[in-house]
């Protein structure tokens, strides 16, 4: 009988404080590194928890926009954005080195993630900012996105990412958080949403039509109200469908 391996990641270090609860149920994490939220203390605390639970450690850089939690596209010069992302990663990586840990991946946050997915200029700026990590670090990026294609072209390993707790538009962009259809909060509906992604490479968009998608990692947002409930449910149910968590 065929089995599937799937990485499950979660955005953490965002001030919710639920990391110790959710880490037993995920295999990688994306730790906020000061752009939209977070500081040296929060980064270190979450890094140590990730080590304890053997969760792969990723950096989660953002537009430097704490006022909007990194969820709005900033009108910022390219050089300033590059420097901000580099500063975020330098701070994060220095903590990792002091703790004897290694950076597994980088995943952009919020508006930066969405903008680089569709805008070639934004993708170029982002990849310029993280280029020194090319030979050592994986990039998490949306399937079929501009940034995924460009990252692969210049030599990054890319893990295509899909979202377990978010609905998709027909073009595979995420339904806006301003819409009541943005989040999938019921654990059973999350399972129904991700099983075709894992097993068939397809996802049902909000218009009901089926779209092709690939994922090596699935994200459950740490600030989704039912995040812990979702993750606990998936940990019980996915093995029944021959899907194992990739640790």
PDB file of C-alpha atoms in Angstrom:
ATOM      1  CA  UNK A   1       0.000   0.000   0.000  1.00  0.00           C
ATOM      2  CA  UNK A   2       1.372   3.392  -0.978  1.00  0.00           C
ATOM      3  CA  UNK A   3       2.329   5.842   1.736  1.00  0.00           C
ATOM      4  CA  UNK A   4       3.056   9.566   1.606  1.00  0.00           C
ATOM      5  CA  UNK A   5       5.476  11.718   3.594  1.00  0.00           C
ATOM      6  CA  UNK A   6       4.504  15.306   4.328  1.00  0.00           C
ATOM      7  CA  UNK A   7       6.185  18.131   6.209  1.00  0.00           C
ATOM      8  CA  UNK A   8       3.829  20.272   8.288  1.00  0.00           C
ATOM      9  CA  UNK A   9       5.040  23.742   9.198  1.00  0.00           C
ATOM     10  CA  UNK A  10       3.719  26.510  11.372  1.00  0.00           C
ATOM     11  CA  UNK A  11       4.433  30.251  11.633  1.00  0.00           C
ATOM     12  CA  UNK A  12       5.529  30.868  15.222  1.00  0.00           C
ATOM     13  CA  UNK A  13       7.201  33.394  17.496  1.00  0.00           C
ATOM     14  CA  UNK A  14       4.371  35.813  16.823  1.00  0.00           C
ATOM     15  CA  UNK A  15       3.448  36.516  20.433  1.00  0.00           C
ATOM     16  CA  UNK A  16       0.721  33.908  20.837  1.00  0.00           C
ATOM     17  CA  UNK A  17       2.798  31.668  23.064  1.00  0.00           C
ATOM     18  CA  UNK A  18       1.366  28.339  21.871  1.00  0.00           C
ATOM     19  CA  UNK A  19       4.615  26.885  20.530  1.00  0.00           C
ATOM     20  CA  UNK A  20       5.088  24.296  23.276  1.00  0.00           C
ATOM     21  CA  UNK A  21       1.582  23.009  22.572  1.00  0.00           C
ATOM     22  CA  UNK A  22       1.844  22.766  18.793  1.00  0.00           C
ATOM     23  CA  UNK A  23       5.463  21.662  18.319  1.00  0.00           C
ATOM     24  CA  UNK A  24       4.749  17.984  19.106  1.00  0.00           C
ATOM     25  CA  UNK A  25       2.463  17.896  16.044  1.00  0.00           C
ATOM     26  CA  UNK A  26       4.590  19.617  13.368  1.00  0.00           C
ATOM     27  CA  UNK A  27       7.908  18.921  11.666  1.00  0.00           C
ATOM     28  CA  UNK A  28       9.151  22.413  10.761  1.00  0.00           C
ATOM     29  CA  UNK A  29       8.548  25.959  11.928  1.00  0.00           C
ATOM     30  CA  UNK A  30       8.975  29.491  10.626  1.00  0.00           C
ATOM     31  CA  UNK A  31      10.146  31.819  13.385  1.00  0.00           C
ATOM     32  CA  UNK A  32       9.423  35.544  13.154  1.00  0.00           C
ATOM     33  CA  UNK A  33      12.686  37.441  13.115  1.00  0.00           C
ATOM     34  CA  UNK A  34      11.776  41.035  13.886  1.00  0.00           C
ATOM     35  CA  UNK A  35      10.229  42.397  10.699  1.00  0.00           C
ATOM     36  CA  UNK A  36       6.557  42.079  11.564  1.00  0.00           C
ATOM     37  CA  UNK A  37       7.031  40.912  15.158  1.00  0.00           C
ATOM     38  CA  UNK A  38       9.662  39.329  17.374  1.00  0.00           C
ATOM     39  CA  UNK A  39      12.920  40.197  19.101  1.00  0.00           C
ATOM     40  CA  UNK A  40      16.103  38.465  20.211  1.00  0.00           C
ATOM     41  CA  UNK A  41      14.461  37.023  23.313  1.00  0.00           C
ATOM     42  CA  UNK A  42      11.437  35.594  21.495  1.00  0.00           C
ATOM     43  CA  UNK A  43      13.623  34.141  18.739  1.00  0.00           C
ATOM     44  CA  UNK A  44      15.900  32.406  21.232  1.00  0.00           C
ATOM     45  CA  UNK A  45      12.988  31.012  23.253  1.00  0.00           C
ATOM     46  CA  UNK A  46      11.291  29.518  20.201  1.00  0.00           C
ATOM     47  CA  UNK A  47      14.559  28.173  18.785  1.00  0.00           C
ATOM     48  CA  UNK A  48      15.171  26.309  22.039  1.00  0.00           C
ATOM     49  CA  UNK A  49      11.647  24.879  21.995  1.00  0.00           C
ATOM     50  CA  UNK A  50      12.085  23.779  18.383  1.00  0.00           C
ATOM     51  CA  UNK A  51      15.267  21.966  19.327  1.00  0.00           C
ATOM     52  CA  UNK A  52      13.516  20.266  22.242  1.00  0.00           C
ATOM     53  CA  UNK A  53      10.783  18.913  19.990  1.00  0.00           C
ATOM     54  CA  UNK A  54      13.116  18.158  17.053  1.00  0.00           C
ATOM     55  CA  UNK A  55      11.328  20.614  14.773  1.00  0.00           C
ATOM     56  CA  UNK A  56      13.261  21.941  11.752  1.00  0.00           C
ATOM     57  CA  UNK A  57      14.031  25.631  12.187  1.00  0.00           C
ATOM     58  CA  UNK A  58      13.190  28.250   9.571  1.00  0.00           C
ATOM     59  CA  UNK A  59      13.401  32.046   9.450  1.00  0.00           C
ATOM     60  CA  UNK A  60      10.291  34.074   8.692  1.00  0.00           C
ATOM     61  CA  UNK A  61      11.389  37.512   7.399  1.00  0.00           C
ATOM     62  CA  UNK A  62       8.878  40.192   6.545  1.00  0.00           C
ATOM     63  CA  UNK A  63       8.425  43.704   5.349  1.00  0.00           C
ATOM     64  CA  UNK A  64       9.649  45.869   8.273  1.00  0.00           C
ATOM     65  CA  UNK A  65       6.097  46.768   9.216  1.00  0.00           C
ATOM     66  CA  UNK A  66       5.093  45.928  12.766  1.00  0.00           C
ATOM     67  CA  UNK A  67       2.156  48.342  12.619  1.00  0.00           C
ATOM     68  CA  UNK A  68       0.390  46.178  10.017  1.00  0.00           C
ATOM     69  CA  UNK A  69       1.898  42.835  11.112  1.00  0.00           C
ATOM     70  CA  UNK A  70       3.586  42.580   7.730  1.00  0.00           C
ATOM     71  CA  UNK A  71       0.276  42.040   5.977  1.00  0.00           C
ATOM     72  CA  UNK A  72       0.349  45.144   3.763  1.00  0.00           C
ATOM     73  CA  UNK A  73       2.666  45.708   0.790  1.00  0.00           C
ATOM     74  CA  UNK A  74       5.123  48.453   1.714  1.00  0.00           C
ATOM     75  CA  UNK A  75       6.271  51.207  -0.618  1.00  0.00           C
ATOM     76  CA  UNK A  76       9.921  50.843   0.282  1.00  0.00           C
ATOM     77  CA  UNK A  77      13.094  51.257  -1.811  1.00  0.00           C
ATOM     78  CA  UNK A  78      14.600  47.968  -2.944  1.00  0.00           C
ATOM     79  CA  UNK A  79      17.916  48.645  -1.191  1.00  0.00           C
ATOM     80  CA  UNK A  80      16.162  49.369   2.094  1.00  0.00           C
ATOM     81  CA  UNK A  81      14.090  46.199   1.861  1.00  0.00           C
ATOM     82  CA  UNK A  82      17.134  44.093   1.014  1.00  0.00           C
ATOM     83  CA  UNK A  83      18.995  45.528   4.009  1.00  0.00           C
ATOM     84  CA  UNK A  84      16.028  44.940   6.315  1.00  0.00           C
ATOM     85  CA  UNK A  85      15.667  41.296   5.278  1.00  0.00           C
ATOM     86  CA  UNK A  86      19.411  40.755   5.635  1.00  0.00           C
ATOM     87  CA  UNK A  87      19.386  42.356   9.090  1.00  0.00           C
ATOM     88  CA  UNK A  88      16.496  40.111  10.155  1.00  0.00           C
ATOM     89  CA  UNK A  89      18.299  36.998   8.944  1.00  0.00           C
ATOM     90  CA  UNK A  90      21.656  38.060  10.392  1.00  0.00           C
ATOM     91  CA  UNK A  91      20.093  38.505  13.822  1.00  0.00           C
ATOM     92  CA  UNK A  92      18.266  35.201  13.596  1.00  0.00           C
ATOM     93  CA  UNK A  93      21.260  33.277  12.304  1.00  0.00           C
ATOM     94  CA  UNK A  94      23.563  34.693  14.974  1.00  0.00           C
ATOM     95  CA  UNK A  95      21.223  33.330  17.647  1.00  0.00           C
ATOM     96  CA  UNK A  96      21.089  29.976  15.894  1.00  0.00           C
ATOM     97  CA  UNK A  97      24.867  29.751  15.804  1.00  0.00           C
ATOM     98  CA  UNK A  98      25.185  30.637  19.480  1.00  0.00           C
ATOM     99  CA  UNK A  99      22.724  27.868  20.327  1.00  0.00           C
ATOM    100  CA  UNK A 100      24.468  25.378  18.047  1.00  0.00           C
ATOM    101  CA  UNK A 101      21.537  25.026  15.661  1.00  0.00           C
ATOM    102  CA  UNK A 102      21.312  25.319  11.876  1.00  0.00           C
ATOM    103  CA  UNK A 103      18.924  27.166   9.595  1.00  0.00           C
ATOM    104  CA  UNK A 104      16.842  24.678   7.603  1.00  0.00           C
ATOM    105  CA  UNK A 105      14.727  27.031   5.498  1.00  0.00           C
ATOM    106  CA  UNK A 106      13.532  30.561   4.842  1.00  0.00           C
ATOM    107  CA  UNK A 107       9.901  31.472   4.301  1.00  0.00           C
ATOM    108  CA  UNK A 108       8.731  35.018   3.664  1.00  0.00           C
ATOM    109  CA  UNK A 109       5.832  36.310   5.747  1.00  0.00           C
ATOM    110  CA  UNK A 110       2.504  37.825   4.819  1.00  0.00           C
ATOM    111  CA  UNK A 111       2.493  40.484   2.127  1.00  0.00           C
ATOM    112  CA  UNK A 112       6.114  39.786   1.236  1.00  0.00           C
ATOM    113  CA  UNK A 113       5.262  36.119   0.633  1.00  0.00           C
ATOM    114  CA  UNK A 114       2.243  36.993  -1.507  1.00  0.00           C
ATOM    115  CA  UNK A 115       3.976  39.773  -3.449  1.00  0.00           C
ATOM    116  CA  UNK A 116       7.032  37.702  -4.351  1.00  0.00           C
ATOM    117  CA  UNK A 117       4.726  34.924  -5.513  1.00  0.00           C
ATOM    118  CA  UNK A 118       3.359  37.045  -8.366  1.00  0.00           C
ATOM    119  CA  UNK A 119       5.700  40.005  -8.901  1.00  0.00           C
ATOM    120  CA  UNK A 120       9.036  39.386 -10.632  1.00  0.00           C
ATOM    121  CA  UNK A 121      10.590  42.574  -9.278  1.00  0.00           C
ATOM    122  CA  UNK A 122       9.649  41.756  -5.702  1.00  0.00           C
ATOM    123  CA  UNK A 123      10.923  38.197  -6.153  1.00  0.00           C
ATOM    124  CA  UNK A 124      14.274  39.488  -7.436  1.00  0.00           C
ATOM    125  CA  UNK A 125      14.642  41.810  -4.441  1.00  0.00           C
ATOM    126  CA  UNK A 126      13.803  39.047  -1.978  1.00  0.00           C
ATOM    127  CA  UNK A 127      16.186  36.543  -3.581  1.00  0.00           C
ATOM    128  CA  UNK A 128      18.964  39.125  -3.662  1.00  0.00           C
ATOM    129  CA  UNK A 129      18.448  39.618   0.072  1.00  0.00           C
ATOM    130  CA  UNK A 130      18.752  35.905   0.871  1.00  0.00           C
ATOM    131  CA  UNK A 131      21.265  34.839  -1.793  1.00  0.00           C
ATOM    132  CA  UNK A 132      24.066  34.084   0.690  1.00  0.00           C
ATOM    133  CA  UNK A 133      21.965  31.179   2.002  1.00  0.00           C
ATOM    134  CA  UNK A 134      21.578  29.579  -1.436  1.00  0.00           C
ATOM    135  CA  UNK A 135      23.847  26.603  -0.889  1.00  0.00           C
ATOM    136  CA  UNK A 136      22.739  25.776   2.647  1.00  0.00           C
ATOM    137  CA  UNK A 137      19.086  26.683   3.041  1.00  0.00           C
ATOM    138  CA  UNK A 138      15.770  25.647   1.496  1.00  0.00           C
ATOM    139  CA  UNK A 139      13.200  28.202   0.332  1.00  0.00           C
ATOM    140  CA  UNK A 140       9.528  27.553   1.125  1.00  0.00           C
ATOM    141  CA  UNK A 141       7.403  29.132  -1.621  1.00  0.00           C
ATOM    142  CA  UNK A 142       4.005  28.667  -3.293  1.00  0.00           C
ATOM    143  CA  UNK A 143       3.712  26.075  -6.047  1.00  0.00           C
ATOM    144  CA  UNK A 144       4.012  27.593  -9.498  1.00  0.00           C
ATOM    145  CA  UNK A 145       4.943  31.002  -8.125  1.00  0.00           C
ATOM    146  CA  UNK A 146       7.315  33.506  -9.676  1.00  0.00           C
ATOM    147  CA  UNK A 147       9.639  33.352  -6.681  1.00  0.00           C
ATOM    148  CA  UNK A 148       9.762  29.543  -6.719  1.00  0.00           C
ATOM    149  CA  UNK A 149      10.751  29.507 -10.397  1.00  0.00           C
ATOM    150  CA  UNK A 150      13.386  32.208  -9.989  1.00  0.00           C
ATOM    151  CA  UNK A 151      14.816  30.602  -6.846  1.00  0.00           C
ATOM    152  CA  UNK A 152      15.237  27.259  -8.608  1.00  0.00           C
ATOM    153  CA  UNK A 153      16.844  28.950 -11.599  1.00  0.00           C
ATOM    154  CA  UNK A 154      19.583  30.501  -9.476  1.00  0.00           C
ATOM    155  CA  UNK A 155      20.249  27.310  -7.538  1.00  0.00           C
ATOM    156  CA  UNK A 156      18.055  27.286  -4.435  1.00  0.00           C
ATOM    157  CA  UNK A 157      16.349  24.099  -3.316  1.00  0.00           C
ATOM    158  CA  UNK A 158      12.651  24.969  -3.171  1.00  0.00           C
ATOM    159  CA  UNK A 159       9.922  23.176  -1.254  1.00  0.00           C
ATOM    160  CA  UNK A 160       6.510  23.976  -2.753  1.00  0.00           C
ATOM    161  CA  UNK A 161       4.120  24.951   0.006  1.00  0.00           C
ATOM    162  CA  UNK A 162       0.361  24.681   0.320  1.00  0.00           C
ATOM    163  CA  UNK A 163      -1.899  25.932   3.092  1.00  0.00           C
ATOM    164  CA  UNK A 164      -3.954  23.572   5.194  1.00  0.00           C
ATOM    165  CA  UNK A 165      -6.068  26.244   6.875  1.00  0.00           C
ATOM    166  CA  UNK A 166      -6.610  28.648   3.958  1.00  0.00           C
ATOM    167  CA  UNK A 167      -8.867  28.593   0.908  1.00  0.00           C
ATOM    168  CA  UNK A 168      -7.561  29.184  -2.606  1.00  0.00           C
ATOM    169  CA  UNK A 169      -8.707  31.426  -5.424  1.00  0.00           C
ATOM    170  CA  UNK A 170      -8.838  29.881  -8.941  1.00  0.00           C
ATOM    171  CA  UNK A 171      -5.368  31.319  -9.719  1.00  0.00           C
ATOM    172  CA  UNK A 172      -3.965  29.561  -6.608  1.00  0.00           C
ATOM    173  CA  UNK A 173      -3.585  32.800  -4.688  1.00  0.00           C
ATOM    174  CA  UNK A 174      -4.948  32.715  -1.154  1.00  0.00           C
ATOM    175  CA  UNK A 175      -8.417  34.068  -0.471  1.00  0.00           C
ATOM    176  CA  UNK A 176      -7.990  37.438   1.224  1.00  0.00           C
ATOM    177  CA  UNK A 177      -8.120  37.442   4.997  1.00  0.00           C
ATOM    178  CA  UNK A 178     -10.759  40.156   4.638  1.00  0.00           C
ATOM    179  CA  UNK A 179     -13.125  37.492   3.281  1.00  0.00           C
ATOM    180  CA  UNK A 180     -15.122  35.203   5.534  1.00  0.00           C
ATOM    181  CA  UNK A 181     -14.013  32.341   3.293  1.00  0.00           C
ATOM    182  CA  UNK A 182     -10.304  32.914   3.946  1.00  0.00           C
ATOM    183  CA  UNK A 183      -9.804  30.482   6.821  1.00  0.00           C
ATOM    184  CA  UNK A 184     -10.626  26.804   7.186  1.00  0.00           C
ATOM    185  CA  UNK A 185     -11.006  26.302  10.921  1.00  0.00           C
ATOM    186  CA  UNK A 186     -12.858  23.001  11.222  1.00  0.00           C
ATOM    187  CA  UNK A 187     -10.307  20.157  11.541  1.00  0.00           C
ATOM    188  CA  UNK A 188     -12.381  17.727   9.467  1.00  0.00           C
ATOM    189  CA  UNK A 189     -12.655  20.276   6.644  1.00  0.00           C
ATOM    190  CA  UNK A 190      -8.903  20.861   6.829  1.00  0.00           C
ATOM    191  CA  UNK A 191      -8.318  17.129   6.392  1.00  0.00           C
ATOM    192  CA  UNK A 192     -10.713  17.006   3.427  1.00  0.00           C
ATOM    193  CA  UNK A 193      -8.886  20.018   1.963  1.00  0.00           C
ATOM    194  CA  UNK A 194      -5.366  18.599   2.212  1.00  0.00           C
ATOM    195  CA  UNK A 195      -5.789  14.925   1.345  1.00  0.00           C
ATOM    196  CA  UNK A 196      -6.248  15.660  -2.397  1.00  0.00           C
ATOM    197  CA  UNK A 197      -3.257  18.018  -2.227  1.00  0.00           C
ATOM    198  CA  UNK A 198      -1.087  15.279  -0.765  1.00  0.00           C
ATOM    199  CA  UNK A 199      -2.348  12.280  -2.718  1.00  0.00           C
ATOM    200  CA  UNK A 200      -3.586  13.675  -6.026  1.00  0.00           C
ATOM    201  CA  UNK A 201      -1.798  16.993  -6.483  1.00  0.00           C
ATOM    202  CA  UNK A 202      -5.085  18.868  -6.698  1.00  0.00           C
ATOM    203  CA  UNK A 203      -7.004  21.436  -4.676  1.00  0.00           C
ATOM    204  CA  UNK A 204     -10.587  22.655  -4.826  1.00  0.00           C
ATOM    205  CA  UNK A 205     -10.664  26.432  -5.309  1.00  0.00           C
ATOM    206  CA  UNK A 206     -13.461  28.569  -3.861  1.00  0.00           C
ATOM    207  CA  UNK A 207     -15.244  28.468  -7.220  1.00  0.00           C
ATOM    208  CA  UNK A 208     -15.535  24.695  -6.800  1.00  0.00           C
ATOM    209  CA  UNK A 209     -13.206  23.880  -9.672  1.00  0.00           C
ATOM    210  CA  UNK A 210     -10.196  21.607  -9.242  1.00  0.00           C
ATOM    211  CA  UNK A 211      -6.720  23.052  -9.773  1.00  0.00           C
ATOM    212  CA  UNK A 212      -3.353  21.309  -9.959  1.00  0.00           C
ATOM    213  CA  UNK A 213      -1.004  21.935  -7.060  1.00  0.00           C
ATOM    214  CA  UNK A 214       2.074  20.354  -5.529  1.00  0.00           C
ATOM    215  CA  UNK A 215       3.263  20.505  -1.942  1.00  0.00           C
ATOM    216  CA  UNK A 216       6.239  19.201  -0.038  1.00  0.00           C
ATOM    217  CA  UNK A 217       5.232  21.178   3.036  1.00  0.00           C
ATOM    218  CA  UNK A 218       1.833  22.198   4.405  1.00  0.00           C
ATOM    219  CA  UNK A 219       1.295  25.243   6.604  1.00  0.00           C
ATOM    220  CA  UNK A 220      -1.075  25.638   9.521  1.00  0.00           C
ATOM    221  CA  UNK A 221      -0.908  29.216  10.766  1.00  0.00           C
ATOM    222  CA  UNK A 222      -0.075  29.516  14.435  1.00  0.00           C
ATOM    223  CA  UNK A 223      -2.581  32.346  14.838  1.00  0.00           C
ATOM    224  CA  UNK A 224      -5.501  30.405  13.377  1.00  0.00           C
ATOM    225  CA  UNK A 225      -7.875  30.140  16.372  1.00  0.00           C
ATOM    226  CA  UNK A 226      -8.214  26.376  16.041  1.00  0.00           C
ATOM    227  CA  UNK A 227      -4.561  25.716  15.123  1.00  0.00           C
ATOM    228  CA  UNK A 228      -3.881  23.317  17.993  1.00  0.00           C
ATOM    229  CA  UNK A 229      -7.161  21.488  17.467  1.00  0.00           C
ATOM    230  CA  UNK A 230      -6.374  21.140  13.743  1.00  0.00           C
ATOM    231  CA  UNK A 231      -2.870  19.825  14.349  1.00  0.00           C
ATOM    232  CA  UNK A 232      -3.945  17.321  16.971  1.00  0.00           C
ATOM    233  CA  UNK A 233      -6.678  16.046  14.669  1.00  0.00           C
ATOM    234  CA  UNK A 234      -4.303  15.725  11.714  1.00  0.00           C
ATOM    235  CA  UNK A 235      -1.779  13.832  13.821  1.00  0.00           C
ATOM    236  CA  UNK A 236      -4.468  11.249  14.566  1.00  0.00           C
ATOM    237  CA  UNK A 237      -6.139  11.087  11.171  1.00  0.00           C
ATOM    238  CA  UNK A 238      -3.369  11.408   8.584  1.00  0.00           C
ATOM    239  CA  UNK A 239      -1.748   8.048   9.457  1.00  0.00           C
ATOM    240  CA  UNK A 240      -5.133   6.393   8.810  1.00  0.00           C
ATOM    241  CA  UNK A 241      -4.793   7.695   5.238  1.00  0.00           C
ATOM    242  CA  UNK A 242      -1.194   6.438   4.884  1.00  0.00           C
ATOM    243  CA  UNK A 243       0.275   9.922   5.357  1.00  0.00           C
ATOM    244  CA  UNK A 244       3.234  10.205   7.727  1.00  0.00           C
ATOM    245  CA  UNK A 245       4.730  13.322   9.230  1.00  0.00           C
ATOM    246  CA  UNK A 246       8.197  13.987   7.824  1.00  0.00           C
ATOM    247  CA  UNK A 247      10.497  14.511  10.791  1.00  0.00           C
TER     248      UNK A 247
END
